[in-house]
PDB file of C-alpha atoms in Angstrom:
ATOM      1  CA  MET H 102      38.639  53.713 125.533  1.00 86.00           C
ATOM      2  CA  ALA H 103      37.296  51.692 122.615  1.00 86.00           C
ATOM      3  CA  THR H 104      33.821  50.196 122.707  1.00 92.00           C
ATOM      4  CA  ILE H 105      33.776  46.674 121.295  1.00 97.00           C
ATOM      5  CA  PRO H 106      30.550  45.325 119.752  1.00 97.00           C
ATOM      6  CA  TYR H 107      28.972  42.121 121.032  1.00 97.00           C
ATOM      7  CA  THR H 108      27.556  39.060 119.357  1.00 98.00           C
ATOM      8  CA  MET H 109      25.335  36.447 120.975  1.00 97.00           C
ATOM      9  CA  ILE H 110      26.086  32.836 121.889  1.00 98.00           C
ATOM     10  CA  SER H 111      23.991  30.156 123.571  1.00 96.00           C
ATOM     11  CA  SER H 112      24.518  29.614 127.279  1.00 97.00           C
ATOM     12  CA  SER H 113      22.969  28.200 130.444  1.00 95.00           C
ATOM     13  CA  GLU H 114      21.268  31.593 130.790  1.00 94.00           C
ATOM     14  CA  GLY H 115      19.913  31.644 127.241  1.00 95.00           C
ATOM     15  CA  ALA H 116      21.371  33.941 124.586  1.00 96.00           C
ATOM     16  CA  ARG H 117      24.369  35.717 126.083  1.00 97.00           C
ATOM     17  CA  ARG H 118      26.556  38.593 124.913  1.00 98.00           C
ATOM     18  CA  VAL H 119      30.223  38.056 124.030  1.00 98.00           C
ATOM     19  CA  PRO H 120      32.637  40.758 122.816  1.00 98.00           C
ATOM     20  CA  VAL H 121      33.611  40.124 119.202  1.00 98.00           C
ATOM     21  CA  ILE H 122      37.275  40.893 119.897  1.00 98.00           C
ATOM     22  CA  ALA H 123      39.151  38.605 122.268  1.00 98.00           C
ATOM     23  CA  MET H 124      42.712  39.227 123.380  1.00 97.00           C
ATOM     24  CA  GLY H 125      44.689  36.041 122.848  1.00 95.00           C
ATOM     25  CA  THR H 126      47.333  35.101 125.387  1.00 93.00           C
ATOM     26  CA  ALA H 127      49.182  32.225 123.693  1.00 82.00           C
ATOM     27  CA  SER H 128      52.945  32.349 123.307  1.00 67.00           C
ATOM     28  CA  GLU H 129      55.730  29.904 122.556  1.00 57.00           C
ATOM     29  CA  SER H 130      57.407  30.661 125.870  1.00 49.00           C
ATOM     30  CA  GLY H 131      54.133  30.299 127.758  1.00 46.00           C
ATOM     31  CA  ILE H 132      53.532  26.872 126.275  1.00 51.00           C
ATOM     32  CA  ALA H 133      57.084  25.975 127.323  1.00 47.00           C
ATOM     33  CA  GLY H 134      56.178  26.949 130.880  1.00 51.00           C
ATOM     34  CA  ILE H 135      57.906  30.356 130.943  1.00 52.00           C
ATOM     35  CA  GLU H 136      55.611  33.218 131.905  1.00 54.00           C
ATOM     36  CA  THR H 137      55.653  35.904 129.222  1.00 69.00           C
ATOM     37  CA  VAL H 138      52.329  37.679 129.743  1.00 85.00           C
ATOM     38  CA  ALA H 139      52.429  40.046 132.693  1.00 92.00           C
ATOM     39  CA  PRO H 140      49.126  40.874 134.400  1.00 96.00           C
ATOM     40  CA  SER H 141      50.023  44.549 133.933  1.00 96.00           C
ATOM     41  CA  THR H 142      49.891  44.088 130.146  1.00 95.00           C
ATOM     42  CA  LEU H 143      46.393  42.656 130.426  1.00 97.00           C
ATOM     43  CA  VAL H 144      45.353  45.475 132.748  1.00 98.00           C
ATOM     44  CA  GLU H 145      46.465  47.914 130.047  1.00 97.00           C
ATOM     45  CA  ALA H 146      44.303  45.973 127.612  1.00 97.00           C
ATOM     46  CA  ILE H 147      41.320  46.409 129.910  1.00 98.00           C
ATOM     47  CA  LYS H 148      42.037  50.153 130.043  1.00 97.00           C
ATOM     48  CA  MET H 149      41.918  50.216 126.217  1.00 97.00           C
ATOM     49  CA  GLY H 150      38.550  48.468 126.149  1.00 97.00           C
ATOM     50  CA  TYR H 151      39.343  44.755 125.850  1.00 98.00           C
ATOM     51  CA  ARG H 152      36.713  42.752 127.728  1.00 98.00           C
ATOM     52  CA  HIS H 153      37.276  39.245 126.364  1.00 98.00           C
ATOM     53  CA  PHE H 154      40.397  37.179 127.110  1.00 98.00           C
ATOM     54  CA  ASP H 155      41.253  33.870 125.448  1.00 98.00           C
ATOM     55  CA  THR H 156      43.494  31.471 127.342  1.00 96.00           C
ATOM     56  CA  THR H 157      43.864  27.763 128.087  1.00 93.00           C
ATOM     57  CA  ALA H 158      45.569  25.429 130.507  1.00 88.00           C
ATOM     58  CA  LEU H 159      48.330  24.864 127.930  1.00 86.00           C
ATOM     59  CA  TYR H 160      49.261  28.549 127.579  1.00 85.00           C
ATOM     60  CA  GLN H 161      50.243  28.927 131.254  1.00 89.00           C
ATOM     61  CA  THR H 162      48.434  32.291 131.228  1.00 94.00           C
ATOM     62  CA  GLU H 163      45.268  31.566 133.204  1.00 96.00           C
ATOM     63  CA  LYS H 164      46.833  32.960 136.401  1.00 95.00           C
ATOM     64  CA  ALA H 165      47.910  36.155 134.637  1.00 95.00           C
ATOM     65  CA  VAL H 166      44.386  36.672 133.300  1.00 97.00           C
ATOM     66  CA  GLY H 167      42.917  36.135 136.762  1.00 97.00           C
ATOM     67  CA  GLU H 168      45.387  38.506 138.394  1.00 97.00           C
ATOM     68  CA  ALA H 169      44.647  41.163 135.768  1.00 98.00           C
ATOM     69  CA  ILE H 170      40.919  40.921 136.464  1.00 98.00           C
ATOM     70  CA  ALA H 171      41.553  41.225 140.202  1.00 98.00           C
ATOM     71  CA  GLN H 172      43.744  44.292 139.632  1.00 98.00           C
ATOM     72  CA  ALA H 173      41.175  45.872 137.321  1.00 98.00           C
ATOM     73  CA  LEU H 174      38.547  45.444 140.036  1.00 98.00           C
ATOM     74  CA  ARG H 175      40.790  47.024 142.667  1.00 98.00           C
ATOM     75  CA  LEU H 176      41.591  49.944 140.355  1.00 98.00           C
ATOM     76  CA  GLY H 177      37.928  50.492 139.519  1.00 98.00           C
ATOM     77  CA  LEU H 178      38.460  49.826 135.810  1.00 98.00           C
ATOM     78  CA  ILE H 179      35.559  47.379 135.952  1.00 98.00           C
ATOM     79  CA  LYS H 180      32.766  47.177 138.506  1.00 98.00           C
ATOM     80  CA  SER H 181      32.362  43.407 138.589  1.00 98.00           C
ATOM     81  CA  ARG H 182      33.773  40.132 137.288  1.00 97.00           C
ATOM     82  CA  SER H 183      30.778  39.891 134.929  1.00 97.00           C
ATOM     83  CA  GLU H 184      32.212  42.684 132.764  1.00 98.00           C
ATOM     84  CA  ILE H 185      35.019  40.372 131.594  1.00 98.00           C
ATOM     85  CA  PHE H 186      34.393  37.398 129.308  1.00 98.00           C
ATOM     86  CA  ILE H 187      36.848  34.514 129.822  1.00 98.00           C
ATOM     87  CA  THR H 188      37.407  31.725 127.305  1.00 98.00           C
ATOM     88  CA  THR H 189      39.617  28.829 128.360  1.00 98.00           C
ATOM     89  CA  LYS H 190      40.048  25.268 127.161  1.00 98.00           C
ATOM     90  CA  LEU H 191      40.294  21.610 128.100  1.00 97.00           C
ATOM     91  CA  TRP H 192      43.779  20.439 127.171  1.00 94.00           C
ATOM     92  CA  CYS H 193      44.356  17.112 125.414  1.00 93.00           C
ATOM     93  CA  ASN H 194      45.779  15.293 128.439  1.00 92.00           C
ATOM     94  CA  SER H 195      42.358  15.636 130.113  1.00 95.00           C
ATOM     95  CA  THR H 196      40.082  14.508 127.281  1.00 96.00           C
ATOM     96  CA  ASP H 197      38.637  11.612 129.283  1.00 96.00           C
ATOM     97  CA  ARG H 198      35.158  11.723 130.796  1.00 97.00           C
ATOM     98  CA  HIS H 199      36.428  11.486 134.382  1.00 97.00           C
ATOM     99  CA  LEU H 200      39.079  14.191 133.876  1.00 97.00           C
ATOM    100  CA  VAL H 201      36.879  16.986 132.503  1.00 98.00           C
ATOM    101  CA  LEU H 202      35.521  18.253 135.840  1.00 98.00           C
ATOM    102  CA  PRO H 203      38.929  18.193 137.592  1.00 98.00           C
ATOM    103  CA  ALA H 204      40.419  20.095 134.636  1.00 98.00           C
ATOM    104  CA  ILE H 205      37.862  22.902 134.653  1.00 98.00           C
ATOM    105  CA  LYS H 206      38.116  23.175 138.436  1.00 98.00           C
ATOM    106  CA  GLN H 207      41.886  23.591 138.107  1.00 98.00           C
ATOM    107  CA  SER H 208      41.349  26.326 135.511  1.00 98.00           C
ATOM    108  CA  LEU H 209      38.930  28.077 137.868  1.00 98.00           C
ATOM    109  CA  LYS H 210      41.545  27.884 140.608  1.00 98.00           C
ATOM    110  CA  ASN H 211      44.221  29.279 138.286  1.00 97.00           C
ATOM    111  CA  LEU H 212      41.950  32.116 137.205  1.00 98.00           C
ATOM    112  CA  GLY H 213      40.702  32.830 140.726  1.00 98.00           C
ATOM    113  CA  VAL H 214      37.101  33.139 139.540  1.00 98.00           C
ATOM    114  CA  ASP H 215      33.833  31.362 140.341  1.00 97.00           C
ATOM    115  CA  TYR H 216      32.850  30.568 136.755  1.00 98.00           C
ATOM    116  CA  ILE H 217      34.175  30.517 133.206  1.00 98.00           C
ATOM    117  CA  ASP H 218      32.218  32.165 130.411  1.00 98.00           C
ATOM    118  CA  LEU H 219      33.191  29.730 127.652  1.00 98.00           C
ATOM    119  CA  TYR H 220      34.934  26.369 128.005  1.00 98.00           C
ATOM    120  CA  LEU H 221      36.212  24.610 124.875  1.00 98.00           C
ATOM    121  CA  ILE H 222      37.655  21.201 124.009  1.00 98.00           C
ATOM    122  CA  HIS H 223      41.030  22.359 122.699  1.00 95.00           C
ATOM    123  CA  TRP H 224      41.578  19.572 120.129  1.00 94.00           C
ATOM    124  CA  PRO H 225      39.585  16.489 119.074  1.00 95.00           C
ATOM    125  CA  LEU H 226      42.274  14.112 120.272  1.00 92.00           C
ATOM    126  CA  LYS H 227      43.916  12.732 123.383  1.00 92.00           C
ATOM    127  CA  LEU H 228      47.526  12.916 124.575  1.00 90.00           C
ATOM    128  CA  ASN H 229      48.519  10.042 126.800  1.00 87.00           C
ATOM    129  CA  LEU H 230      51.261  11.798 128.725  1.00 81.00           C
ATOM    130  CA  GLU H 231      51.186  13.814 131.925  1.00 72.00           C
ATOM    131  CA  LYS H 232      53.563  16.576 130.854  1.00 72.00           C
ATOM    132  CA  ILE H 233      54.115  18.022 127.408  1.00 71.00           C
ATOM    133  CA  LYS H 234      57.438  17.023 125.922  1.00 69.00           C
ATOM    134  CA  PHE H 235      58.724  17.479 122.405  1.00 66.00           C
ATOM    135  CA  PRO H 236      58.711  15.750 120.131  1.00 71.00           C
ATOM    136  CA  ILE H 237      55.459  14.084 121.154  1.00 77.00           C
ATOM    137  CA  PRO H 238      55.673  10.351 120.393  1.00 79.00           C
ATOM    138  CA  ASN H 239      53.015   9.259 117.907  1.00 80.00           C
ATOM    139  CA  GLU H 240      52.026   6.416 120.207  1.00 83.00           C
ATOM    140  CA  CYS H 241      50.971   9.001 122.800  1.00 86.00           C
ATOM    141  CA  ILE H 242      48.388  10.541 120.441  1.00 88.00           C
ATOM    142  CA  ALA H 243      44.984   8.878 120.299  1.00 90.00           C
ATOM    143  CA  ALA H 244      41.378   9.537 119.285  1.00 90.00           C
ATOM    144  CA  ILE H 245      38.928  10.553 121.989  1.00 94.00           C
ATOM    145  CA  ASP H 246      35.538   9.209 122.965  1.00 97.00           C
ATOM    146  CA  ILE H 247      33.812  12.425 121.951  1.00 97.00           C
ATOM    147  CA  LYS H 248      30.412  11.388 123.309  1.00 98.00           C
ATOM    148  CA  ALA H 249      31.826  10.693 126.768  1.00 98.00           C
ATOM    149  CA  VAL H 250      33.940  13.846 126.800  1.00 98.00           C
ATOM    150  CA  TRP H 251      31.009  15.970 125.634  1.00 98.00           C
ATOM    151  CA  GLU H 252      28.906  14.583 128.466  1.00 98.00           C
ATOM    152  CA  GLY H 253      31.608  15.881 130.801  1.00 98.00           C
ATOM    153  CA  MET H 254      31.489  19.276 129.110  1.00 98.00           C
ATOM    154  CA  GLU H 255      27.703  19.364 129.488  1.00 98.00           C
ATOM    155  CA  GLU H 256      28.110  18.603 133.176  1.00 97.00           C
ATOM    156  CA  CYS H 257      30.380  21.651 133.454  1.00 98.00           C
ATOM    157  CA  GLN H 258      27.520  23.809 132.152  1.00 97.00           C
ATOM    158  CA  ASN H 259      25.017  22.212 134.522  1.00 94.00           C
ATOM    159  CA  LEU H 260      23.183  24.995 136.365  1.00 88.00           C
ATOM    160  CA  ASN H 261      23.656  23.263 139.711  1.00 86.00           C
ATOM    161  CA  LEU H 262      27.438  23.298 139.275  1.00 92.00           C
ATOM    162  CA  GLY H 263      27.681  26.644 137.473  1.00 94.00           C
ATOM    163  CA  LEU H 264      31.294  26.066 136.391  1.00 98.00           C
ATOM    164  CA  THR H 265      30.853  27.564 132.924  1.00 98.00           C
ATOM    165  CA  LYS H 266      28.136  29.524 131.150  1.00 98.00           C
ATOM    166  CA  SER H 267      28.819  28.055 127.688  1.00 98.00           C
ATOM    167  CA  ILE H 268      30.681  25.133 126.147  1.00 98.00           C
ATOM    168  CA  GLY H 269      32.170  24.568 122.731  1.00 98.00           C
ATOM    169  CA  VAL H 270      35.000  23.107 120.706  1.00 98.00           C
ATOM    170  CA  SER H 271      38.215  24.146 118.996  1.00 97.00           C
ATOM    171  CA  ASN H 272      39.799  22.799 115.812  1.00 95.00           C
ATOM    172  CA  PHE H 273      36.710  20.689 115.048  1.00 96.00           C
ATOM    173  CA  SER H 274      35.626  19.826 111.524  1.00 95.00           C
ATOM    174  CA  ILE H 275      32.113  19.708 110.072  1.00 96.00           C
ATOM    175  CA  LYS H 276      32.117  15.922 110.438  1.00 96.00           C
ATOM    176  CA  ARG H 277      33.025  16.066 114.124  1.00 96.00           C
ATOM    177  CA  ILE H 278      30.528  18.819 114.915  1.00 98.00           C
ATOM    178  CA  LYS H 279      27.821  16.797 113.187  1.00 98.00           C
ATOM    179  CA  GLU H 280      28.762  13.889 115.431  1.00 97.00           C
ATOM    180  CA  ILE H 281      28.338  16.016 118.545  1.00 98.00           C
ATOM    181  CA  LEU H 282      25.034  17.437 117.306  1.00 98.00           C
ATOM    182  CA  SER H 283      23.704  13.898 116.821  1.00 98.00           C
ATOM    183  CA  PHE H 284      23.739  13.189 120.575  1.00 98.00           C
ATOM    184  CA  ALA H 285      24.302  16.478 122.396  1.00 98.00           C
ATOM    185  CA  LYS H 286      21.820  17.690 124.983  1.00 97.00           C
ATOM    186  CA  ILE H 287      23.658  21.008 124.842  1.00 97.00           C
ATOM    187  CA  PRO H 288      25.046  21.822 121.373  1.00 98.00           C
ATOM    188  CA  PRO H 289      28.412  23.582 121.102  1.00 98.00           C
ATOM    189  CA  ALA H 290      28.129  27.364 121.213  1.00 98.00           C
ATOM    190  CA  VAL H 291      31.490  28.062 119.555  1.00 98.00           C
ATOM    191  CA  ASN H 292      34.082  26.416 117.313  1.00 98.00           C
ATOM    192  CA  GLN H 293      37.482  28.106 117.515  1.00 97.00           C
ATOM    193  CA  VAL H 294      39.618  27.560 114.413  1.00 96.00           C
ATOM    194  CA  GLU H 295      42.310  29.307 112.437  1.00 94.00           C
ATOM    195  CA  MET H 296      40.699  31.772 110.053  1.00 96.00           C
ATOM    196  CA  ASN H 297      42.093  34.720 108.095  1.00 96.00           C
ATOM    197  CA  PRO H 298      41.938  36.094 104.534  1.00 96.00           C
ATOM    198  CA  LEU H 299      44.409  33.428 103.386  1.00 94.00           C
ATOM    199  CA  TRP H 300      42.509  30.584 105.086  1.00 94.00           C
ATOM    200  CA  GLN H 301      38.890  31.674 104.877  1.00 95.00           C
ATOM    201  CA  GLN H 302      37.110  28.525 106.093  1.00 95.00           C
ATOM    202  CA  LYS H 303      34.047  29.334 103.972  1.00 95.00           C
ATOM    203  CA  LYS H 304      32.498  25.874 104.091  1.00 96.00           C
ATOM    204  CA  LEU H 305      33.040  25.454 107.826  1.00 97.00           C
ATOM    205  CA  ASN H 306      31.785  28.958 108.628  1.00 97.00           C
ATOM    206  CA  GLY H 307      28.654  28.382 106.530  1.00 97.00           C
ATOM    207  CA  PHE H 308      27.924  25.084 108.267  1.00 98.00           C
ATOM    208  CA  CYS H 309      28.445  26.588 111.710  1.00 98.00           C
ATOM    209  CA  LYS H 310      26.113  29.499 110.957  1.00 97.00           C
ATOM    210  CA  GLU H 311      23.408  27.106 109.778  1.00 98.00           C
ATOM    211  CA  ASN H 312      23.677  25.200 113.054  1.00 98.00           C
ATOM    212  CA  GLY H 313      23.887  28.101 115.501  1.00 97.00           C
ATOM    213  CA  VAL H 314      27.597  27.673 116.202  1.00 98.00           C
ATOM    214  CA  ILE H 315      29.699  30.849 116.254  1.00 98.00           C
ATOM    215  CA  ILE H 316      33.254  30.647 114.929  1.00 98.00           C
ATOM    216  CA  THR H 317      36.096  32.252 116.832  1.00 98.00           C
ATOM    217  CA  ALA H 318      38.986  32.983 114.468  1.00 97.00           C
ATOM    218  CA  TYR H 319      42.462  32.499 115.904  1.00 95.00           C
ATOM    219  CA  SER H 320      45.701  33.392 114.088  1.00 92.00           C
ATOM    220  CA  PRO H 321      43.747  36.121 112.232  1.00 94.00           C
ATOM    221  CA  LEU H 322      47.053  37.585 111.029  1.00 93.00           C
ATOM    222  CA  GLY H 323      48.784  34.248 110.461  1.00 84.00           C
ATOM    223  CA  ALA H 324      50.397  34.172 113.934  1.00 59.00           C
ATOM    224  CA  VAL H 325      53.137  36.260 112.369  1.00 52.00           C
ATOM    225  CA  SER H 326      55.095  36.685 115.621  1.00 52.00           C
ATOM    226  CA  ASN H 327      55.302  32.961 116.275  1.00 49.00           C
ATOM    227  CA  SER H 328      58.468  31.444 114.859  1.00 46.00           C
ATOM    228  CA  THR H 329      57.284  27.853 115.345  1.00 50.00           C
ATOM    229  CA  TRP H 330      54.009  27.784 113.412  1.00 51.00           C
ATOM    230  CA  GLY H 331      53.337  31.363 112.318  1.00 54.00           C
ATOM    231  CA  HIS H 332      53.867  32.837 108.857  1.00 65.00           C
ATOM    232  CA  ASN H 333      54.036  36.221 107.116  1.00 79.00           C
ATOM    233  CA  ARG H 334      51.687  35.396 104.234  1.00 84.00           C
ATOM    234  CA  VAL H 335      48.796  37.482 105.565  1.00 92.00           C
ATOM    235  CA  MET H 336      50.897  40.557 106.319  1.00 91.00           C
ATOM    236  CA  GLU H 337      52.789  40.282 103.018  1.00 92.00           C
ATOM    237  CA  CYS H 338      49.709  39.642 100.851  1.00 93.00           C
ATOM    238  CA  ASN H 339      49.677  42.102  97.920  1.00 93.00           C
ATOM    239  CA  PHE H 340      45.860  42.217  97.793  1.00 94.00           C
ATOM    240  CA  LEU H 341      45.655  43.235 101.452  1.00 96.00           C
ATOM    241  CA  GLN H 342      48.541  45.694 101.173  1.00 96.00           C
ATOM    242  CA  GLU H 343      46.863  47.463  98.252  1.00 96.00           C
ATOM    243  CA  ILE H 344      43.568  47.781 100.110  1.00 97.00           C
ATOM    244  CA  ALA H 345      45.327  48.975 103.276  1.00 97.00           C
ATOM    245  CA  GLN H 346      47.289  51.631 101.398  1.00 97.00           C
ATOM    246  CA  SER H 347      44.230  52.959  99.588  1.00 96.00           C
ATOM    247  CA  ARG H 348      42.225  53.133 102.842  1.00 96.00           C
ATOM    248  CA  GLY H 349      44.942  54.529 105.096  1.00 96.00           C
ATOM    249  CA  LYS H 350      44.742  51.434 107.300  1.00 97.00           C
ATOM    250  CA  THR H 351      47.178  48.735 108.304  1.00 96.00           C
ATOM    251  CA  VAL H 352      47.093  45.263 106.759  1.00 96.00           C
ATOM    252  CA  ALA H 353      46.174  43.947 110.206  1.00 96.00           C
ATOM    253  CA  GLN H 354      43.156  46.268 110.381  1.00 97.00           C
ATOM    254  CA  ILE H 355      41.974  45.206 106.926  1.00 98.00           C
ATOM    255  CA  SER H 356      42.272  41.534 107.871  1.00 97.00           C
ATOM    256  CA  LEU H 357      40.498  41.992 111.191  1.00 98.00           C
ATOM    257  CA  ARG H 358      37.742  44.064 109.621  1.00 98.00           C
ATOM    258  CA  TRP H 359      37.232  41.359 106.988  1.00 98.00           C
ATOM    259  CA  LEU H 360      36.825  38.782 109.764  1.00 98.00           C
ATOM    260  CA  TYR H 361      34.361  41.001 111.623  1.00 98.00           C
ATOM    261  CA  GLU H 362      32.278  41.263 108.454  1.00 98.00           C
ATOM    262  CA  GLN H 363      32.194  37.446 108.258  1.00 97.00           C
ATOM    263  CA  GLY H 364      30.244  37.427 111.529  1.00 97.00           C
ATOM    264  CA  VAL H 365      32.885  35.716 113.658  1.00 98.00           C
ATOM    265  CA  ILE H 366      34.573  36.409 116.980  1.00 98.00           C
ATOM    266  CA  ILE H 367      38.242  37.352 116.560  1.00 98.00           C
ATOM    267  CA  ALA H 368      41.011  36.235 118.916  1.00 97.00           C
ATOM    268  CA  VAL H 369      43.891  38.576 118.161  1.00 96.00           C
ATOM    269  CA  LYS H 370      47.142  38.677 120.087  1.00 91.00           C
ATOM    270  CA  SER H 371      49.678  41.430 120.541  1.00 91.00           C
ATOM    271  CA  PHE H 372      51.416  42.612 123.690  1.00 92.00           C
ATOM    272  CA  ASN H 373      52.630  45.773 121.950  1.00 92.00           C
ATOM    273  CA  THR H 374      50.641  48.750 123.241  1.00 93.00           C
ATOM    274  CA  GLU H 375      50.321  50.538 119.904  1.00 95.00           C
ATOM    275  CA  ARG H 376      49.265  47.409 118.033  1.00 94.00           C
ATOM    276  CA  MET H 377      46.808  46.523 120.792  1.00 95.00           C
ATOM    277  CA  LYS H 378      45.138  49.890 120.151  1.00 96.00           C
ATOM    278  CA  GLN H 379      45.229  49.484 116.355  1.00 96.00           C
ATOM    279  CA  ASN H 380      43.592  46.072 116.605  1.00 96.00           C
ATOM    280  CA  LEU H 381      40.542  47.707 118.177  1.00 97.00           C
ATOM    281  CA  ASP H 382      40.269  50.395 115.497  1.00 96.00           C
ATOM    282  CA  ILE H 383      38.256  48.285 113.060  1.00 97.00           C
ATOM    283  CA  PHE H 384      34.782  49.626 113.757  1.00 96.00           C
ATOM    284  CA  GLY H 385      32.974  52.669 112.347  1.00 94.00           C
ATOM    285  CA  TRP H 386      34.043  51.859 108.789  1.00 96.00           C
ATOM    286  CA  SER H 387      33.540  48.957 106.406  1.00 97.00           C
ATOM    287  CA  LEU H 388      35.062  47.294 103.376  1.00 98.00           C
ATOM    288  CA  THR H 389      33.547  48.022  99.978  1.00 97.00           C
ATOM    289  CA  GLU H 390      32.034  45.323  97.787  1.00 97.00           C
ATOM    290  CA  GLU H 391      35.012  45.661  95.449  1.00 97.00           C
ATOM    291  CA  GLU H 392      37.453  45.193  98.332  1.00 97.00           C
ATOM    292  CA  LEU H 393      35.535  42.171  99.604  1.00 97.00           C
ATOM    293  CA  ASN H 394      35.637  40.671  96.096  1.00 96.00           C
ATOM    294  CA  LYS H 395      39.414  41.159  95.983  1.00 95.00           C
ATOM    295  CA  ILE H 396      39.841  39.389  99.305  1.00 97.00           C
ATOM    296  CA  ASP H 397      37.526  36.629  98.136  1.00 95.00           C
ATOM    297  CA  GLN H 398      39.933  35.910  95.258  1.00 93.00           C
ATOM    298  CA  ILE H 399      43.058  35.555  97.423  1.00 94.00           C
ATOM    299  CA  PRO H 400      44.655  32.111  96.868  1.00 92.00           C
ATOM    300  CA  GLN H 401      44.104  29.935  99.921  1.00 90.00           C
ATOM    301  CA  HIS H 402      46.937  28.303 101.861  1.00 80.00           C
ATOM    302  CA  ARG H 403      46.352  25.152 103.863  1.00 68.00           C
ATOM    303  CA  ARG H 404      47.373  25.862 107.393  1.00 61.00           C
ATOM    304  CA  VAL H 405      49.684  23.667 109.452  1.00 52.00           C
ATOM    305  CA  TYR H 406      48.259  21.773 112.392  1.00 51.00           C
ATOM    306  CA  LEU H 407      50.087  21.919 115.659  1.00 49.00           C
ATOM    307  CA  ILE H 408      49.959  20.512 119.130  1.00 48.00           C
ATOM    308  CA  GLY H 409      51.346  23.037 121.521  1.00 42.00           C
ATOM    309  CA  ALA H 410      54.629  24.320 120.128  1.00 37.00           C
ATOM    310  CA  MET H 411      55.315  21.358 117.862  1.00 40.00           C
ATOM    311  CA  VAL H 412      54.163  20.832 114.295  1.00 38.00           C
ATOM    312  CA  ILE H 413      53.024  17.234 113.886  1.00 43.00           C
ATOM    313  CA  GLU H 414      53.681  15.668 110.503  1.00 38.00           C
ATOM    314  CA  HIS H 415      52.926  12.231 109.089  1.00 32.00           C
ATOM    315  CA  ASN H 416      50.371  11.464 111.765  1.00 41.00           C
ATOM    316  CA  ASN H 417      47.188   9.680 110.691  1.00 45.00           C
ATOM    317  CA  ILE H 418      44.946  11.418 113.214  1.00 45.00           C
ATOM    318  CA  MET H 419      46.141  14.893 112.300  1.00 46.00           C
ATOM    319  CA  ALA H 420      45.997  14.112 108.588  1.00 48.00           C
ATOM    320  CA  GLU H 421      42.364  13.064 109.013  1.00 48.00           C
ATOM    321  CA  ILE H 422      41.469  16.286 110.817  1.00 49.00           C
ATOM    322  CA  ASP H 423      43.337  18.354 108.256  1.00 48.00           C
ATOM    323  CA  ALA H 424      41.381  16.762 105.431  1.00 51.00           C
ATOM    324  CA  GLU H 425      38.069  17.309 107.190  1.00 49.00           C
ATOM    325  CA  LEU H 426      38.705  21.023 107.680  1.00 46.00           C
ATOM    326  CA  ASP H 427      39.573  21.508 104.029  1.00 46.00           C
TER     327      ASP H 427
END
């Protein structure tokens, strides 16, 4: 079983450990409401050493994560719930002050646990529709009152309620994090964004480090298996292929190792047993300065924003966010 290193994030208990590798659970079918992640797959991940699971209300995988934890406890793979770190998120149809607490309580019910380790605002926008349908009408997409919503998030971390140990954001720009920091009683612990060698987020990562916010990198391999918004550019990158061949590693391992050396948490997803193992084999070795310089020179590709399984184009709100994350 692999041993995954930890980093530290702020929490209601002070500095708290979080495994630097998270197993992502998103899938196109899951977002469409069709279960694709079996608890048994996640139990196998726990056997391999995974101790951090990333989910959200949108993915329809919270129940599978909870069932896997319950099975792991019964099998003796873990001794207590505290050995597993759970990240889940507030979906955009609940980004109103009065809906935050009901949303996290529903996630707790889905997961079958007493607390969440890290609760994130999934996107800095609001969807005014009860159920996801595609295409999403532009008139159903609106800006959120971030101050009011953040107050709800802070209430979730309130020690008396104990619903989550830490709170944070996802897909937030420097401008929007600055806005939160200007009024927050509890600053965000994490900002989860797309990050990989072809979209390195240098400016955002630097800002977050300066302000004590840890980045979690999703789509670290370009979400290659996702036909809706994924791409092959990371896996087909000549720079990465050359480094991988010379080191006897896979392109995925080179990309994940590069992310680890940037000081971020990595949310990587594969339900293939062999690849799940390979994704953990990124420790005990490091990239050379020459290899890091090569990766630093890779041309950057602006990523595509998405809401659920739909790419949104020609939308003012999304265009604004896209520009801010540049």
